[in-house]
CSV table of C-alpha atoms and ligand atoms in Angstrom, one decimal:
chain,number,residue,atom,x,y,z
A,1,UNK,CA,234.1,154.4,274.2
A,2,UNK,CA,236.7,156.0,276.5
A,3,UNK,CA,239.0,153.0,276.4
A,4,UNK,CA,240.5,152.1,279.8
A,5,UNK,CA,244.1,152.3,278.7
A,6,UNK,CA,244.6,155.6,276.9
A,7,UNK,CA,246.8,158.7,277.1
A,8,UNK,CA,244.3,160.1,279.6
A,9,UNK,CA,245.9,157.7,282.1
A,10,UNK,CA,249.0,159.2,283.8
A,11,UNK,CA,252.2,157.3,282.9
A,12,UNK,CA,252.6,154.5,285.4
A,13,UNK,CA,256.0,153.3,284.2
A,14,UNK,CA,258.4,156.2,284.1
A,15,UNK,CA,261.9,155.0,283.8
A,16,UNK,CA,264.5,156.4,284.4
A,17,UNK,CA,266.3,156.3,281.0
A,18,UNK,CA,269.6,154.6,281.6
A,19,UNK,CA,272.7,155.4,279.6
A,20,UNK,CA,273.3,151.7,278.8
A,21,UNK,CA,271.8,148.3,279.4
A,22,UNK,CA,272.0,144.8,278.0
A,23,UNK,CA,268.8,144.7,275.9
A,24,UNK,CA,266.3,147.4,274.8
A,25,UNK,CA,262.8,146.1,274.0
A,26,UNK,CA,260.7,148.3,271.7
A,27,UNK,CA,257.1,148.0,272.6
A,28,UNK,CA,255.2,147.5,275.9
A,29,UNK,CA,252.6,145.0,274.7
A,30,UNK,CA,252.4,141.5,275.9
A,31,UNK,CA,255.3,140.3,273.7
A,32,UNK,CA,257.7,143.1,274.8
A,33,UNK,CA,256.7,142.8,278.5
A,34,UNK,CA,257.1,139.1,278.6
A,35,UNK,CA,260.3,139.1,276.7
A,36,UNK,CA,261.7,141.6,279.2
A,37,UNK,CA,260.4,139.5,282.1
A,38,UNK,CA,262.3,136.5,281.0
A,39,UNK,CA,265.4,138.4,280.0
A,40,UNK,CA,265.5,139.9,283.6
A,41,UNK,CA,265.1,136.3,285.0
A,42,UNK,CA,268.2,135.4,283.0
A,43,UNK,CA,270.1,138.2,284.8
A,44,UNK,CA,270.1,140.8,282.0
A,45,UNK,CA,269.5,144.6,282.4
A,46,UNK,CA,266.5,145.3,280.3
A,47,UNK,CA,264.7,148.5,279.3
A,48,UNK,CA,261.3,148.5,277.6
A,49,UNK,CA,260.5,151.7,275.7
A,50,UNK,CA,256.8,152.2,275.0
A,51,UNK,CA,255.7,155.2,272.9
A,52,UNK,CA,252.3,155.5,274.7
A,53,UNK,CA,251.0,153.4,277.5
A,54,UNK,CA,251.8,149.8,278.4
A,55,UNK,CA,249.2,147.6,276.7
A,56,UNK,CA,247.5,150.6,275.2
A,57,UNK,CA,247.2,148.9,271.8
A,58,UNK,CA,246.3,145.3,270.9
A,59,UNK,CA,247.3,143.8,274.3
A,60,UNK,CA,244.4,145.3,276.2
A,61,UNK,CA,241.9,145.5,273.4
A,62,UNK,CA,241.7,141.8,272.5
A,63,UNK,CA,239.0,139.2,273.3
A,64,UNK,CA,241.0,137.7,276.2
A,65,UNK,CA,241.1,134.2,274.8
A,66,UNK,CA,244.0,132.0,275.8
A,67,UNK,CA,243.6,129.2,273.4
A,68,UNK,CA,245.5,126.2,272.2
A,69,UNK,CA,242.6,125.1,270.0
A,70,UNK,CA,242.9,125.8,266.3
A,71,UNK,CA,246.6,126.8,266.5
A,72,UNK,CA,249.1,126.3,263.7
A,73,UNK,CA,251.0,123.0,264.5
A,74,UNK,CA,254.3,125.0,264.8
A,75,UNK,CA,252.7,127.3,267.4
A,76,UNK,CA,251.1,124.6,269.5
A,77,UNK,CA,254.1,123.5,271.6
A,78,UNK,CA,254.9,127.2,272.4
A,79,UNK,CA,251.2,127.7,273.2
A,80,UNK,CA,251.1,124.7,275.5
A,81,UNK,CA,254.1,126.1,277.3
A,82,UNK,CA,252.4,129.5,277.4
A,83,UNK,CA,249.3,128.1,279.1
A,84,UNK,CA,251.6,126.5,281.8
A,85,UNK,CA,253.3,129.9,282.2
A,86,UNK,CA,249.9,131.7,282.5
A,87,UNK,CA,249.0,129.3,285.3
A,88,UNK,CA,252.2,130.1,287.1
A,89,UNK,CA,251.9,133.8,286.5
A,90,UNK,CA,248.3,133.9,287.8
A,91,UNK,CA,249.5,132.1,290.9
A,92,UNK,CA,252.6,134.2,291.6
A,93,UNK,CA,250.8,137.5,290.9
A,94,UNK,CA,247.7,136.5,292.8
A,95,UNK,CA,245.6,136.5,289.6
A,96,UNK,CA,244.5,140.2,289.3
A,97,UNK,CA,243.5,139.4,285.7
A,98,UNK,CA,241.0,136.6,286.5
A,99,UNK,CA,242.8,133.8,284.6
A,100,UNK,CA,240.5,130.8,284.4
A,101,UNK,CA,240.4,127.6,282.4
A,102,UNK,CA,236.8,127.7,281.2
A,103,UNK,CA,237.3,126.1,277.7
A,104,UNK,CA,236.9,127.3,274.1
A,105,UNK,CA,234.2,126.1,271.8
A,106,UNK,CA,234.2,126.4,268.0
A,107,UNK,CA,230.6,125.9,266.9
A,108,UNK,CA,230.1,124.5,263.5
A,109,UNK,CA,227.3,126.1,261.4
A,110,UNK,CA,228.1,123.8,258.5
A,111,UNK,CA,229.4,120.3,257.8
A,112,UNK,CA,232.4,121.8,256.1
A,113,UNK,CA,233.4,123.5,259.4
A,114,UNK,CA,233.0,120.2,261.3
A,115,UNK,CA,235.4,118.5,258.8
A,116,UNK,CA,238.0,121.3,259.3
A,117,UNK,CA,237.8,120.9,263.0
A,118,UNK,CA,238.2,117.1,262.7
A,119,UNK,CA,241.2,117.6,260.5
A,120,UNK,CA,242.8,119.8,263.1
A,121,UNK,CA,242.3,117.3,265.9
A,122,UNK,CA,245.3,115.2,264.7
A,123,UNK,CA,247.6,118.1,265.8
A,124,UNK,CA,245.9,118.2,269.2
A,125,UNK,CA,246.4,114.4,269.6
A,126,UNK,CA,250.0,114.7,268.6
A,127,UNK,CA,250.5,117.2,271.4
A,128,UNK,CA,248.4,115.3,273.9
A,129,UNK,CA,245.8,118.0,274.1
A,130,UNK,CA,242.3,117.4,275.5
A,131,UNK,CA,240.5,118.8,272.4
A,132,UNK,CA,237.6,116.8,271.2
A,133,UNK,CA,234.5,117.0,269.0
A,134,UNK,CA,231.1,117.4,270.6
A,135,UNK,CA,228.0,116.1,268.8
A,136,UNK,CA,224.7,117.9,268.7
A,137,UNK,CA,223.4,116.3,271.9
A,138,UNK,CA,226.5,116.9,274.0
A,139,UNK,CA,226.6,120.5,272.7
A,140,UNK,CA,223.0,121.0,273.7
A,141,UNK,CA,223.8,119.8,277.2
A,142,UNK,CA,226.8,122.2,277.4
A,143,UNK,CA,224.8,125.2,276.1
A,144,UNK,CA,221.3,124.7,277.6
A,145,UNK,CA,218.8,127.2,276.2
A,146,UNK,CA,220.8,127.7,273.0
A,147,UNK,CA,218.9,127.5,269.7
A,148,UNK,CA,219.6,124.4,267.7
A,149,UNK,CA,221.9,126.1,265.2
A,150,UNK,CA,225.0,124.0,265.1
A,151,UNK,CA,226.0,120.6,263.7
A,152,UNK,CA,228.5,120.1,266.5
A,153,UNK,CA,231.6,121.7,267.9
A,154,UNK,CA,235.3,121.5,268.6
A,155,UNK,CA,236.0,121.9,272.3
A,156,UNK,CA,239.2,122.2,274.4
A,157,UNK,CA,238.3,122.2,278.1
A,158,UNK,CA,241.8,123.3,279.2
A,159,UNK,CA,241.7,126.5,277.2
A,160,UNK,CA,241.6,129.6,279.2
A,161,UNK,CA,240.8,133.3,279.4
A,162,UNK,CA,241.9,136.4,281.3
A,163,UNK,CA,240.9,140.0,281.3
A,164,UNK,CA,243.4,141.6,279.0
A,165,UNK,CA,243.4,145.2,280.2
A,166,UNK,CA,244.2,144.0,283.7
A,167,UNK,CA,246.7,141.2,282.6
A,168,UNK,CA,249.4,143.0,280.7
A,169,UNK,CA,249.8,146.0,283.1
A,170,UNK,CA,250.0,143.5,286.0
A,171,UNK,CA,252.6,141.5,284.1
A,172,UNK,CA,254.5,144.8,283.4
A,173,UNK,CA,254.4,145.6,287.2
A,174,UNK,CA,255.7,142.1,287.8
A,175,UNK,CA,258.5,142.6,285.3
A,176,UNK,CA,259.5,145.8,287.1
A,177,UNK,CA,259.7,143.9,290.4
A,178,UNK,CA,262.1,141.6,288.6
A,179,UNK,CA,264.4,144.5,287.7
A,180,UNK,CA,263.0,145.6,284.3
A,181,UNK,CA,262.9,149.3,283.6
A,182,UNK,CA,259.8,150.3,281.6
A,183,UNK,CA,259.5,153.8,280.2
A,184,UNK,CA,256.2,155.1,278.8
A,185,UNK,CA,256.0,158.2,276.6
A,186,UNK,CA,259.3,157.0,275.1
A,187,UNK,CA,259.2,156.3,271.4
A,188,UNK,CA,262.3,154.6,269.9
A,189,UNK,CA,263.1,156.6,266.8
A,190,UNK,CA,265.8,154.5,265.4
A,191,UNK,CA,268.4,151.8,266.1
A,192,UNK,CA,272.0,153.0,266.4
A,193,UNK,CA,274.5,151.0,264.4
A,194,UNK,CA,278.3,150.8,264.3
A,195,UNK,CA,280.0,148.8,261.7
A,196,UNK,CA,276.7,147.3,260.7
A,197,UNK,CA,276.0,146.1,264.2
A,198,UNK,CA,273.4,147.2,266.8
A,199,UNK,CA,274.9,149.3,269.5
A,200,UNK,CA,271.8,150.9,271.0
A,201,UNK,CA,268.7,153.0,270.2
A,202,UNK,CA,267.9,156.7,269.8
A,203,UNK,CA,264.7,157.5,271.7
A,204,UNK,CA,262.8,160.7,271.9
A,205,UNK,CA,264.3,161.2,275.4
A,206,UNK,CA,267.9,160.4,274.5
A,207,UNK,CA,270.1,157.4,273.6
A,208,UNK,CA,270.5,154.1,275.3
A,209,UNK,CA,273.6,152.0,274.5
A,210,UNK,CA,272.8,148.3,274.2
A,211,UNK,CA,274.2,145.4,272.2
A,212,UNK,CA,270.8,143.8,271.7
A,213,UNK,CA,267.4,145.2,270.7
A,214,UNK,CA,264.1,143.4,270.4
A,215,UNK,CA,261.5,144.8,268.1
A,216,UNK,CA,258.0,144.0,269.5
A,217,UNK,CA,256.2,147.0,268.1
A,218,UNK,CA,252.9,145.3,267.1
A,219,UNK,CA,251.3,147.2,264.2
A,220,UNK,CA,254.2,149.6,264.0
A,221,UNK,CA,256.9,147.0,263.5
A,222,UNK,CA,256.8,147.0,259.8
A,223,UNK,CA,257.5,150.7,259.2
A,224,UNK,CA,260.1,150.7,261.9
A,225,UNK,CA,261.9,147.7,260.3
A,226,UNK,CA,261.7,149.1,256.8
A,227,UNK,CA,263.3,152.3,257.9
A,228,UNK,CA,266.3,150.1,258.8
A,229,UNK,CA,266.3,148.2,255.5
A,230,UNK,CA,264.5,145.1,256.9
A,231,UNK,CA,261.5,144.1,254.8
A,232,UNK,CA,258.7,142.8,257.1
A,233,UNK,CA,255.6,142.2,255.0
A,234,UNK,CA,253.2,143.0,257.8
A,235,UNK,CA,249.8,144.6,257.5
A,236,UNK,CA,247.1,145.5,260.0
A,237,UNK,CA,243.3,144.9,260.1
A,238,UNK,CA,240.8,146.6,262.3
A,239,UNK,CA,238.9,144.3,264.6
A,240,UNK,CA,235.8,145.7,266.5
A,241,UNK,CA,234.7,144.5,270.0
A,242,UNK,CA,231.8,145.2,272.3
A,243,UNK,CA,231.1,144.7,276.0
A,244,UNK,CA,227.5,143.8,277.0
A,245,UNK,CA,225.7,144.5,280.2
A,246,UNK,CA,225.7,141.7,282.7
A,247,UNK,CA,223.5,138.8,281.5
A,248,UNK,CA,222.7,135.2,282.5
A,249,UNK,CA,225.5,132.7,281.9
A,250,UNK,CA,225.1,130.7,278.7
A,251,UNK,CA,228.7,129.3,278.8
A,252,UNK,CA,231.5,130.1,281.3
A,253,UNK,CA,234.2,130.2,278.6
A,254,UNK,CA,234.6,131.5,275.1
A,255,UNK,CA,232.9,130.4,271.9
A,256,UNK,CA,232.6,131.3,268.2
A,257,UNK,CA,230.7,130.4,265.1
A,258,UNK,CA,230.6,131.9,261.6
A,259,UNK,CA,228.7,134.9,262.7
A,260,UNK,CA,229.8,135.9,266.2
A,261,UNK,CA,232.3,135.2,269.0
A,262,UNK,CA,231.9,135.7,272.7
A,263,UNK,CA,233.6,135.3,276.0
A,264,UNK,CA,231.9,135.3,279.4
A,265,UNK,CA,233.6,138.2,281.3
A,266,UNK,CA,234.4,138.3,285.0
A,267,UNK,CA,231.9,141.2,285.4
A,268,UNK,CA,229.0,139.0,284.3
A,269,UNK,CA,228.7,140.5,280.8
A,270,UNK,CA,230.2,139.2,277.6
A,271,UNK,CA,232.9,140.4,275.3
A,272,UNK,CA,231.4,139.9,271.8
A,273,UNK,CA,232.6,140.4,268.3
A,274,UNK,CA,231.8,139.6,264.7
A,275,UNK,CA,233.7,136.3,264.5
A,276,UNK,CA,236.1,136.8,261.6
A,277,UNK,CA,234.6,140.0,260.3
A,278,UNK,CA,237.1,142.9,260.1
A,279,UNK,CA,237.9,146.1,258.2
A,280,UNK,CA,241.0,146.8,256.1
A,281,UNK,CA,242.4,150.2,255.2
A,282,UNK,CA,244.2,150.1,251.8
A,283,UNK,CA,247.5,151.9,252.0
A,284,UNK,CA,250.9,151.8,250.2
A,285,UNK,CA,252.0,148.7,252.1
A,286,UNK,CA,248.9,146.9,251.0
A,287,UNK,CA,249.9,147.4,247.4
A,288,UNK,CA,253.6,146.6,248.1
A,289,UNK,CA,252.8,143.3,249.7
A,290,UNK,CA,249.6,142.3,247.8
A,291,UNK,CA,251.2,139.4,246.1
A,292,UNK,CA,252.3,137.8,249.4
A,293,UNK,CA,248.8,138.2,250.8
A,294,UNK,CA,246.8,136.8,247.9
A,295,UNK,CA,246.0,133.6,249.6
A,296,UNK,CA,244.9,135.3,252.8
A,297,UNK,CA,242.8,137.8,250.7
A,298,UNK,CA,241.1,135.0,248.8
A,299,UNK,CA,240.3,133.1,252.0
A,300,UNK,CA,239.0,136.2,253.9
A,301,UNK,CA,237.6,138.3,251.1
A,302,UNK,CA,233.9,138.1,252.2
A,303,UNK,CA,234.7,138.8,255.8
A,304,UNK,CA,236.7,141.9,255.1
A,305,UNK,CA,235.3,145.5,254.6
A,306,UNK,CA,237.8,147.2,252.4
A,307,UNK,CA,238.2,150.9,253.0
A,308,UNK,CA,240.3,153.5,251.1
A,309,UNK,CA,242.4,155.9,253.2
A,310,UNK,CA,243.4,154.9,256.7
A,311,UNK,CA,242.9,157.8,259.2
A,312,UNK,CA,245.9,160.2,259.3
A,313,UNK,CA,249.1,158.9,260.8
A,314,UNK,CA,248.0,155.2,261.0
A,315,UNK,CA,250.8,152.7,260.3
A,316,UNK,CA,249.9,152.3,256.7
A,317,UNK,CA,248.2,155.6,256.0
A,318,UNK,CA,249.2,157.4,252.8
A,319,UNK,CA,250.5,160.4,254.8
A,320,UNK,CA,252.7,158.3,257.2
A,321,UNK,CA,256.4,159.0,256.5
A,322,UNK,CA,258.5,155.9,255.8
A,323,UNK,CA,261.8,157.5,256.5
A,324,UNK,CA,262.8,160.1,259.1
A,325,UNK,CA,265.9,161.6,260.7
A,326,UNK,CA,266.9,160.4,264.2
A,327,UNK,CA,266.7,163.8,265.7
A,328,UNK,CA,263.1,164.6,264.5
A,329,UNK,CA,259.7,163.4,265.6
A,330,UNK,CA,258.7,160.1,264.0
A,331,UNK,CA,255.4,158.4,263.1
A,332,UNK,CA,255.5,156.7,266.5
A,333,UNK,CA,255.1,160.0,268.3
A,334,UNK,CA,252.2,161.1,266.0
A,335,UNK,CA,250.0,158.4,267.5
A,336,UNK,CA,250.8,157.4,271.1
A,337,UNK,CA,247.9,154.9,271.5
A,338,UNK,CA,246.3,153.6,268.3
A,339,UNK,CA,242.6,153.9,269.1
A,340,UNK,CA,240.6,153.2,266.0
A,341,UNK,CA,236.8,153.6,265.8
A,342,UNK,CA,235.0,150.3,265.8
A,343,UNK,CA,232.7,149.2,263.0
A,344,UNK,CA,229.3,149.5,264.7
A,345,UNK,CA,227.4,147.7,262.0
A,346,UNK,CA,229.7,144.7,262.5
A,347,UNK,CA,229.0,144.8,266.3
A,348,UNK,CA,225.2,145.2,265.7
A,349,UNK,CA,225.3,142.0,263.6
A,350,UNK,CA,227.2,140.2,266.3
A,351,UNK,CA,224.7,141.2,269.0
A,352,UNK,CA,221.8,140.1,266.8
A,353,UNK,CA,223.5,136.7,266.2
A,354,UNK,CA,224.1,136.3,269.9
A,355,UNK,CA,220.4,137.0,270.5
A,356,UNK,CA,219.3,134.4,267.9
A,357,UNK,CA,221.7,131.8,269.3
A,358,UNK,CA,220.5,132.3,272.9
A,359,UNK,CA,216.8,133.3,272.6
A,360,UNK,CA,216.2,133.0,276.3
A,361,UNK,CA,218.8,135.8,276.9
A,362,UNK,CA,217.9,137.8,273.8
A,363,UNK,CA,219.9,140.5,272.0
A,364,UNK,CA,222.3,141.9,274.5
A,365,UNK,CA,222.5,145.6,275.4
A,366,UNK,CA,225.9,147.0,274.4
A,367,UNK,CA,227.7,148.8,277.2
A,368,UNK,CA,230.9,149.8,275.4
A,369,UNK,CA,232.6,149.4,272.1
A,370,UNK,CA,236.2,149.6,270.9
A,371,UNK,CA,238.5,148.4,268.2
A,372,UNK,CA,242.2,147.4,267.8
A,373,UNK,CA,244.5,147.1,264.8
A,374,UNK,CA,245.6,143.5,264.5
A,375,UNK,CA,249.1,143.1,263.1
A,376,UNK,CA,249.2,140.2,260.7
A,377,UNK,CA,251.6,138.3,258.4
A,378,UNK,CA,250.8,136.9,255.0
A,379,UNK,CA,250.6,133.3,256.4
A,380,UNK,CA,248.9,134.4,259.7
A,381,UNK,CA,251.7,133.2,261.9
A,382,UNK,CA,254.3,135.4,263.6
A,383,UNK,CA,257.9,136.3,262.9
A,384,UNK,CA,260.2,135.2,265.7
A,385,UNK,CA,263.7,135.5,264.4
A,386,UNK,CA,267.1,137.2,264.6
A,387,UNK,CA,267.2,139.9,261.9
A,388,UNK,CA,269.3,138.4,259.1
A,389,UNK,CA,271.3,141.5,258.2
A,390,UNK,CA,271.3,143.5,261.4
A,391,UNK,CA,273.3,141.6,264.1
A,392,UNK,CA,271.9,142.4,267.5
A,393,UNK,CA,268.3,142.9,266.4
A,394,UNK,CA,265.6,140.3,267.2
A,395,UNK,CA,262.1,140.6,265.7
A,396,UNK,CA,259.0,139.3,267.6
A,397,UNK,CA,255.9,140.6,265.8
A,398,UNK,CA,253.0,139.8,263.5
A,399,UNK,CA,251.2,137.7,266.1
A,400,UNK,CA,248.3,137.7,263.6
A,401,UNK,CA,245.4,138.0,266.0
A,402,UNK,CA,246.4,135.4,268.5
A,403,UNK,CA,249.4,136.8,270.4
A,404,UNK,CA,247.7,137.4,273.8
A,405,UNK,CA,247.4,133.8,274.8
A,406,UNK,CA,250.8,132.8,273.4
A,407,UNK,CA,252.5,136.0,274.8
A,408,UNK,CA,254.2,134.5,277.8
A,409,UNK,CA,255.5,131.5,275.7
A,410,UNK,CA,256.8,133.8,273.0
A,411,UNK,CA,258.4,136.0,275.6
A,412,UNK,CA,260.3,133.1,277.0
A,413,UNK,CA,261.4,131.9,273.6
A,414,UNK,CA,262.5,135.4,272.4
A,415,UNK,CA,264.5,135.9,275.7
A,416,UNK,CA,266.4,132.7,275.1
A,417,UNK,CA,266.9,133.6,271.4
A,418,UNK,CA,268.5,136.9,272.5
A,419,UNK,CA,270.7,135.1,275.1
A,420,UNK,CA,271.8,132.6,272.5
A,421,UNK,CA,270.3,129.7,274.5
A,422,UNK,CA,268.5,126.7,273.2
A,423,UNK,CA,264.9,127.8,272.8
A,424,UNK,CA,263.4,124.3,273.0
A,425,UNK,CA,261.0,124.7,270.0
A,426,UNK,CA,261.5,124.6,266.3
A,427,UNK,CA,261.2,128.2,265.0
A,428,UNK,CA,261.7,127.4,261.3
A,429,UNK,CA,258.1,128.3,260.6
A,430,UNK,CA,258.6,131.8,262.1
A,431,UNK,CA,261.7,132.8,260.2
A,432,UNK,CA,261.7,136.1,258.4
A,433,UNK,CA,263.3,134.8,255.3
A,434,UNK,CA,260.2,132.7,254.5
A,435,UNK,CA,258.9,135.8,252.7
A,436,UNK,CA,261.9,136.3,250.5
A,437,UNK,CA,263.5,132.9,249.9
A,438,UNK,CA,260.9,131.7,247.4
A,439,UNK,CA,259.1,129.6,250.0
A,440,UNK,CA,255.4,129.0,249.3
A,441,UNK,CA,253.1,130.9,251.6
A,442,UNK,CA,251.3,128.3,253.8
A,443,UNK,CA,248.3,129.8,255.6
A,444,UNK,CA,248.0,129.0,259.3
A,445,UNK,CA,244.7,127.3,260.2
A,446,UNK,CA,242.4,130.2,261.2
A,447,UNK,CA,239.6,127.8,261.9
B,1,FAD,C1,240.2,143.0,268.8
B,1,FAD,C2,241.3,142.1,269.0
B,1,FAD,C3,241.0,140.8,269.5
B,1,FAD,C4,242.0,139.9,269.8
B,1,FAD,N1,241.7,138.7,270.4
B,1,FAD,C5,242.7,137.9,270.8
B,1,FAD,C6,242.4,136.8,271.7
B,1,FAD,O1,241.3,136.5,272.1
B,1,FAD,N2,243.5,136.0,272.0
B,1,FAD,C7,244.8,136.2,271.6
B,1,FAD,O2,245.6,135.4,271.9
B,1,FAD,N3,245.1,137.3,270.8
B,1,FAD,C8,244.1,138.1,270.5
B,1,FAD,N4,244.4,139.3,269.7
B,1,FAD,C9,245.7,139.5,269.3
B,1,FAD,C10,246.6,140.0,270.5
B,1,FAD,O3,246.0,141.0,271.1
B,1,FAD,C11,247.9,140.5,269.9
B,1,FAD,O4,248.5,139.5,269.0
B,1,FAD,C12,248.9,140.8,270.9
B,1,FAD,O5,248.4,141.7,271.9
B,1,FAD,C13,250.1,141.5,270.3
B,1,FAD,O6,251.0,141.9,271.3
B,1,FAD,P1,252.2,142.8,270.9
B,1,FAD,O7,253.0,143.0,272.1
B,1,FAD,O8,253.0,142.1,269.7
B,1,FAD,O9,251.7,144.1,270.2
B,1,FAD,P2,250.9,145.3,270.9
B,1,FAD,O10,250.0,144.9,272.1
B,1,FAD,O11,250.2,146.0,269.8
B,1,FAD,O12,252.1,146.2,271.5
B,1,FAD,C14,253.0,146.8,270.7
B,1,FAD,C15,253.4,148.1,271.4
B,1,FAD,O13,254.6,148.7,270.8
B,1,FAD,C16,254.5,150.1,270.9
B,1,FAD,N5,255.4,150.6,270.0
B,1,FAD,C17,255.4,150.5,268.6
B,1,FAD,N6,256.4,151.1,268.0
B,1,FAD,C18,257.1,151.7,269.0
B,1,FAD,C19,258.3,152.5,269.0
B,1,FAD,N7,259.0,152.8,267.9
B,1,FAD,N8,258.8,153.0,270.2
B,1,FAD,C20,258.1,152.6,271.4
B,1,FAD,N9,257.0,151.9,271.4
B,1,FAD,C21,256.5,151.4,270.2
B,1,FAD,C22,253.0,150.4,270.7
B,1,FAD,O14,252.7,151.6,271.3
B,1,FAD,C23,252.4,149.2,271.4
B,1,FAD,O15,252.0,149.5,272.7
B,1,FAD,C24,243.4,140.2,269.4
B,1,FAD,C25,243.7,141.5,269.0
B,1,FAD,C26,242.7,142.4,268.7
B,1,FAD,C27,243.0,143.8,268.3
């Protein structure tokens, strides 16, 4: 598919590159854009540098789910705030991204899934969420015409969705209106340091002096951080997605079971995918971090297609340089927009599963396919922290497949972290040192 946000699009955000500012944000995905938005609201001069196009990578390729359901307990309060922020953003920007609260359903193929959902409900109750279990009968009423495949479901009516390729560019335009400078085609090559402290960045277009830098580089954050001596054990997995032709409505929101996931799109089709099925390219970082990922590998082994050799210049490809000099082109310029090929076999299985689940609709015709590289951490929760040994650097990355929905909330939190304000949430779970201080890896609840 010719993905809607690609280098074929002329740059919409073109600077100019200032000599100095208060904060440079690396990466124009949802995390970088929303961090910049809130920093500007706090009165700071902010520049977002994006090597390719705003939202060209994960932030436009995702499923578009804005869900509280199934979140790690430490993420939940930020996600609840994020949902409130989405409501306000949709209202103030006149909702060009079709934000709507249509609910999320986790459909249980097995008793064991039901038990897991029930276990998670205690977190929902603690936070006053409207999540609840649906029995077979209630589920049949909610999904009329569906085959009787599921034992029950977990449902959160207040969960939402938005069209991601429209959302993040609109949020970026809103940030610019609030005073943020966004520069596309502008890779940050390195952080400039003086006496061990951040004093700015070297970009491919020149230097910007700034006392604070935020790294929100998605799948590229790990190689960027490592080149500065910061060990960020992040890896990426390839997730494939399809868009169907318009079809009758089976559910207005989003749903998933063991075999497939779908979201009813604004255009009357569905965004569908293979549930938790994904591909993983084995590269040098996979070996380097294997020990930290052993729990995640064990849990996800059967859903993962392992592949040798990432395509050239991918973040963990064997040929990708791990060090470079500031004056020379970097890996970030070699791939402006990471546009992996989807796994069509996965998508074909997802389409078949959709057809079995909704026999009245049948197997959908696929209109378009694409894929994205999800940046993940060993425990499937992000890193949101000040870099321990690089004063002036804040890291907000590793959103682990669920950063779109929580993006506005994380942006607000990161902005306050940078400003030295009270962030209002406990960020202990998201500290970088959890991977090096001997802490046990505790997997987040990817239900
Ligand atoms: C297929 C798929 C489905 C998903 N479904 C959902 C979902 O339904 N709900 C949900 O909440 N989340 C979902 N996610 C996850 C979500 O999309 C991500 O967690 C989120 O978009 C991450 O945002 P980000 O800003 O951290 O990274 P990105 O969106 O990847 O942005 C990082 C940006 O940084 C830029 N960059 C990197 N290095 C440099 C550099 N040195 N200089 C300049 N720029 C640089 C990159 O070009 C990129 O544009 C999904 C992801 C995928 C791929």
